[in-house]
């Protein structure tokens, strides 16, 4: 799986949003709430500001697992690579893909409905020996008045489920009702990243077809296929078709 491809796409999605001039956020109130929560749960919390592209990291006792001190930390990035680097890279890729699907899902909700939902996943630590499991949640706390995601909260805590497994068991949960949202309700939304024709071409490429064969199947010119391939690569923030296929596979856009 291509961690960089998914991470680049998530970074582009969140950091290239448009924020309104003059709109002010009282982030100090959010920081106080997060600090209080960490003091109770002794977890690790990352409060990310996508407009400023920075994060505030608060670590309870569980912070020792990541090598974090108890002192509050500010990093010049909205993404906590200092934590991601200690997690299985395949799981980080799947976590990023889940967040992209989460974003697409929330776009279709009215008003303040987005506040009811969070993601949940179970991540493995990096390394092949003495693997530990970590519960992870992402919650979007605040949007700007034009709908851009402004503040996000990521929570890390030790998992009580020590059963060996692969995959992150990623899901979107309604925090008000406890309902797990069926993947059929949000995975198809990822298809909006590409046009119908681009998705057709990507699916055919996944089956091993070259541009000439794809052109024959779709009754279009090879030039048109190549132009669509370049559009796919640009939209998915990847370097080539191979990385586009890996990214699309993780996001559930294609199956093999």
mmCIF file of C-alpha atoms in Angstrom:
data_model
loop_
_atom_site.group_PDB
_atom_site.id
_atom_site.type_symbol
_atom_site.label_atom_id
_atom_site.label_comp_id
_atom_site.label_asym_id
_atom_site.label_seq_id
_atom_site.Cartn_x
_atom_site.Cartn_y
_atom_site.Cartn_z
ATOM 1 C CA UNK A 1 0.000 0.000 0.000
ATOM 2 C CA UNK A 2 1.179 3.538 -0.645
ATOM 3 C CA UNK A 3 1.200 5.483 2.577
ATOM 4 C CA UNK A 4 2.585 8.589 0.895
ATOM 5 C CA UNK A 5 -0.156 8.652 -1.745
ATOM 6 C CA UNK A 6 -2.997 8.476 0.758
ATOM 7 C CA UNK A 7 -1.299 10.930 3.133
ATOM 8 C CA UNK A 8 -0.670 13.412 0.322
ATOM 9 C CA UNK A 9 -4.292 13.194 -0.738
ATOM 10 C CA UNK A 10 -5.570 13.719 2.810
ATOM 11 C CA UNK A 11 -3.157 16.608 3.335
ATOM 12 C CA UNK A 12 -4.260 18.245 0.102
ATOM 13 C CA UNK A 13 -7.948 17.782 0.937
ATOM 14 C CA UNK A 14 -7.699 19.416 4.363
ATOM 15 C CA UNK A 15 -5.001 22.051 3.922
ATOM 16 C CA UNK A 16 -6.162 23.439 0.576
ATOM 17 C CA UNK A 17 -9.589 24.341 1.907
ATOM 18 C CA UNK A 18 -10.794 27.938 1.643
ATOM 19 C CA UNK A 19 -11.210 29.885 4.881
ATOM 20 C CA UNK A 20 -12.987 33.216 5.140
ATOM 21 C CA UNK A 21 -10.970 36.343 5.910
ATOM 22 C CA UNK A 22 -11.722 37.851 9.280
ATOM 23 C CA UNK A 23 -13.370 34.761 10.748
ATOM 24 C CA UNK A 24 -12.005 34.165 14.259
ATOM 25 C CA UNK A 25 -11.910 30.946 16.250
ATOM 26 C CA UNK A 26 -11.536 30.907 20.045
ATOM 27 C CA UNK A 27 -9.234 27.923 20.063
ATOM 28 C CA UNK A 28 -8.313 28.441 23.723
ATOM 29 C CA UNK A 29 -11.727 27.159 24.811
ATOM 30 C CA UNK A 30 -11.229 23.992 22.787
ATOM 31 C CA UNK A 31 -7.734 23.533 24.195
ATOM 32 C CA UNK A 32 -9.041 23.764 27.755
ATOM 33 C CA UNK A 33 -11.671 21.095 27.038
ATOM 34 C CA UNK A 34 -9.096 18.763 25.503
ATOM 35 C CA UNK A 35 -6.708 19.227 28.430
ATOM 36 C CA UNK A 36 -9.473 18.322 30.869
ATOM 37 C CA UNK A 37 -10.386 15.227 28.873
ATOM 38 C CA UNK A 38 -6.773 14.014 28.761
ATOM 39 C CA UNK A 39 -6.403 14.508 32.516
ATOM 40 C CA UNK A 40 -9.350 12.176 33.042
ATOM 41 C CA UNK A 41 -8.643 9.543 30.368
ATOM 42 C CA UNK A 42 -4.813 9.708 30.466
ATOM 43 C CA UNK A 43 -4.839 9.223 26.710
ATOM 44 C CA UNK A 44 -3.051 11.168 23.958
ATOM 45 C CA UNK A 45 -5.032 13.887 22.177
ATOM 46 C CA UNK A 46 -4.059 15.821 19.058
ATOM 47 C CA UNK A 47 -5.979 19.027 18.327
ATOM 48 C CA UNK A 48 -5.336 20.001 14.707
ATOM 49 C CA UNK A 49 -5.939 23.464 13.256
ATOM 50 C CA UNK A 50 -6.160 23.132 9.461
ATOM 51 C CA UNK A 51 -6.253 26.856 8.806
ATOM 52 C CA UNK A 52 -2.991 27.445 10.709
ATOM 53 C CA UNK A 53 -1.533 24.039 9.726
ATOM 54 C CA UNK A 54 -0.450 23.243 13.261
ATOM 55 C CA UNK A 55 -1.323 20.789 16.025
ATOM 56 C CA UNK A 56 -1.453 20.828 19.815
ATOM 57 C CA UNK A 57 -0.521 17.500 21.407
ATOM 58 C CA UNK A 58 -1.577 16.671 24.964
ATOM 59 C CA UNK A 59 -0.286 13.487 26.552
ATOM 60 C CA UNK A 60 -1.527 11.662 29.611
ATOM 61 C CA UNK A 61 0.228 8.595 30.951
ATOM 62 C CA UNK A 62 -0.257 6.801 27.629
ATOM 63 C CA UNK A 63 2.021 9.389 26.046
ATOM 64 C CA UNK A 64 5.035 7.457 27.351
ATOM 65 C CA UNK A 65 4.208 4.754 24.801
ATOM 66 C CA UNK A 66 4.947 7.231 21.989
ATOM 67 C CA UNK A 67 7.907 8.808 23.767
ATOM 68 C CA UNK A 68 5.912 11.954 24.549
ATOM 69 C CA UNK A 69 6.510 13.979 27.680
ATOM 70 C CA UNK A 70 3.708 15.240 29.873
ATOM 71 C CA UNK A 71 4.385 18.782 28.681
ATOM 72 C CA UNK A 72 2.054 20.194 26.034
ATOM 73 C CA UNK A 73 3.568 20.141 22.550
ATOM 74 C CA UNK A 74 2.914 22.358 19.536
ATOM 75 C CA UNK A 75 4.025 21.110 16.108
ATOM 76 C CA UNK A 76 4.102 22.977 12.800
ATOM 77 C CA UNK A 77 1.886 20.471 11.044
ATOM 78 C CA UNK A 78 -1.784 19.536 11.162
ATOM 79 C CA UNK A 79 -0.709 15.870 11.011
ATOM 80 C CA UNK A 80 0.984 14.055 13.870
ATOM 81 C CA UNK A 81 3.757 12.163 12.063
ATOM 82 C CA UNK A 82 5.599 11.767 15.368
ATOM 83 C CA UNK A 83 2.787 9.360 16.325
ATOM 84 C CA UNK A 84 2.057 7.890 12.887
ATOM 85 C CA UNK A 85 5.706 6.799 12.624
ATOM 86 C CA UNK A 86 5.196 4.410 15.541
ATOM 87 C CA UNK A 87 2.141 2.743 13.974
ATOM 88 C CA UNK A 88 2.035 -0.008 11.356
ATOM 89 C CA UNK A 89 2.337 1.754 7.986
ATOM 90 C CA UNK A 90 -0.471 -0.268 6.371
ATOM 91 C CA UNK A 91 -2.764 0.688 9.247
ATOM 92 C CA UNK A 92 -1.843 4.361 8.870
ATOM 93 C CA UNK A 93 -2.744 4.108 5.180
ATOM 94 C CA UNK A 94 -6.135 2.591 5.998
ATOM 95 C CA UNK A 95 -6.722 5.198 8.710
ATOM 96 C CA UNK A 96 -6.066 8.015 6.241
ATOM 97 C CA UNK A 97 -8.388 6.384 3.694
ATOM 98 C CA UNK A 98 -11.110 6.116 6.337
ATOM 99 C CA UNK A 99 -10.749 9.817 7.114
ATOM 100 C CA UNK A 100 -11.111 10.707 3.441
ATOM 101 C CA UNK A 101 -14.340 8.693 3.360
ATOM 102 C CA UNK A 102 -15.415 10.374 6.606
ATOM 103 C CA UNK A 103 -14.959 13.769 4.953
ATOM 104 C CA UNK A 104 -17.081 12.723 1.987
ATOM 105 C CA UNK A 105 -19.779 11.379 4.321
ATOM 106 C CA UNK A 106 -19.947 14.578 6.380
ATOM 107 C CA UNK A 107 -20.254 16.751 3.271
ATOM 108 C CA UNK A 108 -23.698 15.289 2.704
ATOM 109 C CA UNK A 109 -24.998 16.100 6.191
ATOM 110 C CA UNK A 110 -26.965 19.283 6.890
ATOM 111 C CA UNK A 111 -25.972 22.029 9.321
ATOM 112 C CA UNK A 112 -24.343 20.873 12.542
ATOM 113 C CA UNK A 113 -25.128 17.173 12.021
ATOM 114 C CA UNK A 114 -21.417 16.463 11.480
ATOM 115 C CA UNK A 115 -20.862 16.908 15.226
ATOM 116 C CA UNK A 116 -22.668 13.623 15.906
ATOM 117 C CA UNK A 117 -20.120 11.443 14.126
ATOM 118 C CA UNK A 118 -16.593 10.188 14.663
ATOM 119 C CA UNK A 119 -14.351 7.531 13.192
ATOM 120 C CA UNK A 120 -13.103 4.558 15.167
ATOM 121 C CA UNK A 121 -10.223 2.247 14.307
ATOM 122 C CA UNK A 122 -7.879 -0.194 15.987
ATOM 123 C CA UNK A 123 -4.262 0.272 14.961
ATOM 124 C CA UNK A 124 -1.229 -1.958 15.318
ATOM 125 C CA UNK A 125 2.107 -0.624 16.430
ATOM 126 C CA UNK A 126 5.026 -0.819 14.019
ATOM 127 C CA UNK A 127 7.462 -3.722 14.196
ATOM 128 C CA UNK A 128 6.935 -7.448 13.808
ATOM 129 C CA UNK A 129 7.435 -8.407 17.453
ATOM 130 C CA UNK A 130 5.438 -7.507 20.573
ATOM 131 C CA UNK A 131 2.686 -5.838 18.575
ATOM 132 C CA UNK A 132 0.384 -3.661 20.640
ATOM 133 C CA UNK A 133 -3.038 -2.349 19.668
ATOM 134 C CA UNK A 134 -4.235 1.238 19.939
ATOM 135 C CA UNK A 135 -7.748 2.609 19.772
ATOM 136 C CA UNK A 136 -7.971 5.664 17.570
ATOM 137 C CA UNK A 137 -10.780 8.164 17.013
ATOM 138 C CA UNK A 138 -11.129 11.237 14.809
ATOM 139 C CA UNK A 139 -13.727 13.902 15.578
ATOM 140 C CA UNK A 140 -14.257 17.130 13.651
ATOM 141 C CA UNK A 141 -14.979 19.784 16.255
ATOM 142 C CA UNK A 142 -15.483 22.916 14.210
ATOM 143 C CA UNK A 143 -16.229 24.016 10.667
ATOM 144 C CA UNK A 144 -15.915 27.517 9.317
ATOM 145 C CA UNK A 145 -19.068 29.294 8.184
ATOM 146 C CA UNK A 146 -18.369 28.260 4.561
ATOM 147 C CA UNK A 147 -18.180 24.567 5.499
ATOM 148 C CA UNK A 148 -14.403 24.079 5.594
ATOM 149 C CA UNK A 149 -13.172 21.760 8.331
ATOM 150 C CA UNK A 150 -11.274 23.906 10.811
ATOM 151 C CA UNK A 151 -10.559 21.858 13.945
ATOM 152 C CA UNK A 152 -10.092 18.112 14.345
ATOM 153 C CA UNK A 153 -9.433 16.024 17.426
ATOM 154 C CA UNK A 154 -7.602 12.689 17.273
ATOM 155 C CA UNK A 155 -7.582 10.469 20.365
ATOM 156 C CA UNK A 156 -5.183 7.609 21.070
ATOM 157 C CA UNK A 157 -5.608 5.101 23.900
ATOM 158 C CA UNK A 158 -4.526 1.507 24.603
ATOM 159 C CA UNK A 159 -6.896 -1.127 23.262
ATOM 160 C CA UNK A 160 -8.268 -3.719 25.651
ATOM 161 C CA UNK A 161 -8.768 -6.046 22.688
ATOM 162 C CA UNK A 162 -5.500 -7.939 22.277
ATOM 163 C CA UNK A 163 -6.761 -10.422 19.694
ATOM 164 C CA UNK A 164 -4.387 -10.681 16.735
ATOM 165 C CA UNK A 165 -5.878 -9.297 13.546
ATOM 166 C CA UNK A 166 -5.055 -7.459 10.342
ATOM 167 C CA UNK A 167 -6.890 -4.380 9.181
ATOM 168 C CA UNK A 168 -8.063 -1.533 11.378
ATOM 169 C CA UNK A 169 -11.748 -2.432 11.784
ATOM 170 C CA UNK A 170 -12.381 1.141 10.656
ATOM 171 C CA UNK A 171 -15.865 2.565 10.909
ATOM 172 C CA UNK A 172 -17.872 5.751 11.271
ATOM 173 C CA UNK A 173 -20.002 5.917 14.417
ATOM 174 C CA UNK A 174 -22.941 8.080 15.459
ATOM 175 C CA UNK A 175 -21.854 9.209 18.932
ATOM 176 C CA UNK A 176 -25.429 10.100 19.876
ATOM 177 C CA UNK A 177 -26.997 6.710 19.143
ATOM 178 C CA UNK A 178 -23.999 4.382 19.052
ATOM 179 C CA UNK A 179 -24.962 3.292 15.548
ATOM 180 C CA UNK A 180 -22.189 2.127 13.244
ATOM 181 C CA UNK A 181 -22.781 3.610 9.811
ATOM 182 C CA UNK A 182 -22.927 0.938 7.128
ATOM 183 C CA UNK A 183 -19.982 1.289 4.749
ATOM 184 C CA UNK A 184 -22.398 1.235 1.817
ATOM 185 C CA UNK A 185 -23.539 4.707 2.930
ATOM 186 C CA UNK A 186 -20.134 6.337 2.622
ATOM 187 C CA UNK A 187 -17.737 4.264 0.526
ATOM 188 C CA UNK A 188 -19.570 5.067 -2.746
ATOM 189 C CA UNK A 189 -19.130 8.775 -1.930
ATOM 190 C CA UNK A 190 -15.395 8.368 -2.569
ATOM 191 C CA UNK A 191 -16.237 7.884 -6.219
ATOM 192 C CA UNK A 192 -16.969 11.611 -6.436
ATOM 193 C CA UNK A 193 -13.195 12.144 -6.385
ATOM 194 C CA UNK A 194 -13.115 10.891 -9.987
ATOM 195 C CA UNK A 195 -15.471 11.253 -12.936
ATOM 196 C CA UNK A 196 -17.456 8.251 -14.145
ATOM 197 C CA UNK A 197 -15.142 7.844 -17.138
ATOM 198 C CA UNK A 198 -11.996 8.125 -15.010
ATOM 199 C CA UNK A 199 -13.326 5.468 -12.677
ATOM 200 C CA UNK A 200 -14.081 3.178 -15.634
ATOM 201 C CA UNK A 201 -10.528 3.578 -16.897
ATOM 202 C CA UNK A 202 -9.047 2.944 -13.458
ATOM 203 C CA UNK A 203 -11.081 -0.251 -13.048
ATOM 204 C CA UNK A 204 -9.956 -1.515 -16.446
ATOM 205 C CA UNK A 205 -6.336 -0.649 -15.645
ATOM 206 C CA UNK A 206 -6.658 -2.616 -12.396
ATOM 207 C CA UNK A 207 -7.425 -5.700 -14.505
ATOM 208 C CA UNK A 208 -4.104 -5.332 -16.316
ATOM 209 C CA UNK A 209 -5.328 -3.605 -19.469
ATOM 210 C CA UNK A 210 -3.005 -1.133 -21.212
ATOM 211 C CA UNK A 211 -4.134 2.148 -22.747
ATOM 212 C CA UNK A 212 -4.731 0.589 -26.171
ATOM 213 C CA UNK A 213 -6.905 -2.166 -24.749
ATOM 214 C CA UNK A 214 -8.858 0.311 -22.599
ATOM 215 C CA UNK A 215 -9.442 2.493 -25.663
ATOM 216 C CA UNK A 216 -10.865 -0.520 -27.484
ATOM 217 C CA UNK A 217 -13.175 -1.462 -24.619
ATOM 218 C CA UNK A 218 -14.540 2.073 -24.280
ATOM 219 C CA UNK A 219 -14.487 2.936 -27.995
ATOM 220 C CA UNK A 220 -12.373 6.041 -27.440
ATOM 221 C CA UNK A 221 -8.918 7.073 -28.681
ATOM 222 C CA UNK A 222 -5.695 6.075 -26.957
ATOM 223 C CA UNK A 223 -4.925 9.790 -26.616
ATOM 224 C CA UNK A 224 -8.163 10.265 -24.651
ATOM 225 C CA UNK A 225 -7.291 7.339 -22.362
ATOM 226 C CA UNK A 226 -3.857 8.801 -21.671
ATOM 227 C CA UNK A 227 -5.378 12.205 -20.924
ATOM 228 C CA UNK A 228 -7.782 10.597 -18.443
ATOM 229 C CA UNK A 229 -4.875 8.733 -16.836
ATOM 230 C CA UNK A 230 -3.049 12.013 -16.294
ATOM 231 C CA UNK A 231 -6.185 13.557 -14.791
ATOM 232 C CA UNK A 232 -6.514 10.588 -12.409
ATOM 233 C CA UNK A 233 -2.901 10.940 -11.287
ATOM 234 C CA UNK A 234 -3.347 14.677 -10.701
ATOM 235 C CA UNK A 235 -6.632 14.340 -8.792
ATOM 236 C CA UNK A 236 -5.354 11.541 -6.565
ATOM 237 C CA UNK A 237 -2.080 13.346 -5.800
ATOM 238 C CA UNK A 238 0.063 10.372 -6.864
ATOM 239 C CA UNK A 239 3.091 9.880 -9.091
ATOM 240 C CA UNK A 240 1.834 7.253 -11.522
ATOM 241 C CA UNK A 241 -1.012 4.874 -12.354
ATOM 242 C CA UNK A 242 0.394 2.147 -10.091
ATOM 243 C CA UNK A 243 0.137 4.421 -7.044
ATOM 244 C CA UNK A 244 -3.321 5.529 -8.179
ATOM 245 C CA UNK A 245 -4.432 1.891 -8.248
ATOM 246 C CA UNK A 246 -3.056 1.247 -4.743
ATOM 247 C CA UNK A 247 -4.776 4.333 -3.386
ATOM 248 C CA UNK A 248 -8.062 3.465 -5.086
ATOM 249 C CA UNK A 249 -7.887 -0.070 -3.689
ATOM 250 C CA UNK A 250 -7.469 1.155 -0.123
ATOM 251 C CA UNK A 251 -10.341 3.599 -0.543
ATOM 252 C CA UNK A 252 -12.633 0.926 -1.935
ATOM 253 C CA UNK A 253 -12.961 2.586 -5.357
ATOM 254 C CA UNK A 254 -11.878 -0.610 -7.087
ATOM 255 C CA UNK A 255 -11.644 -4.287 -6.238
ATOM 256 C CA UNK A 256 -9.234 -6.961 -7.432
#
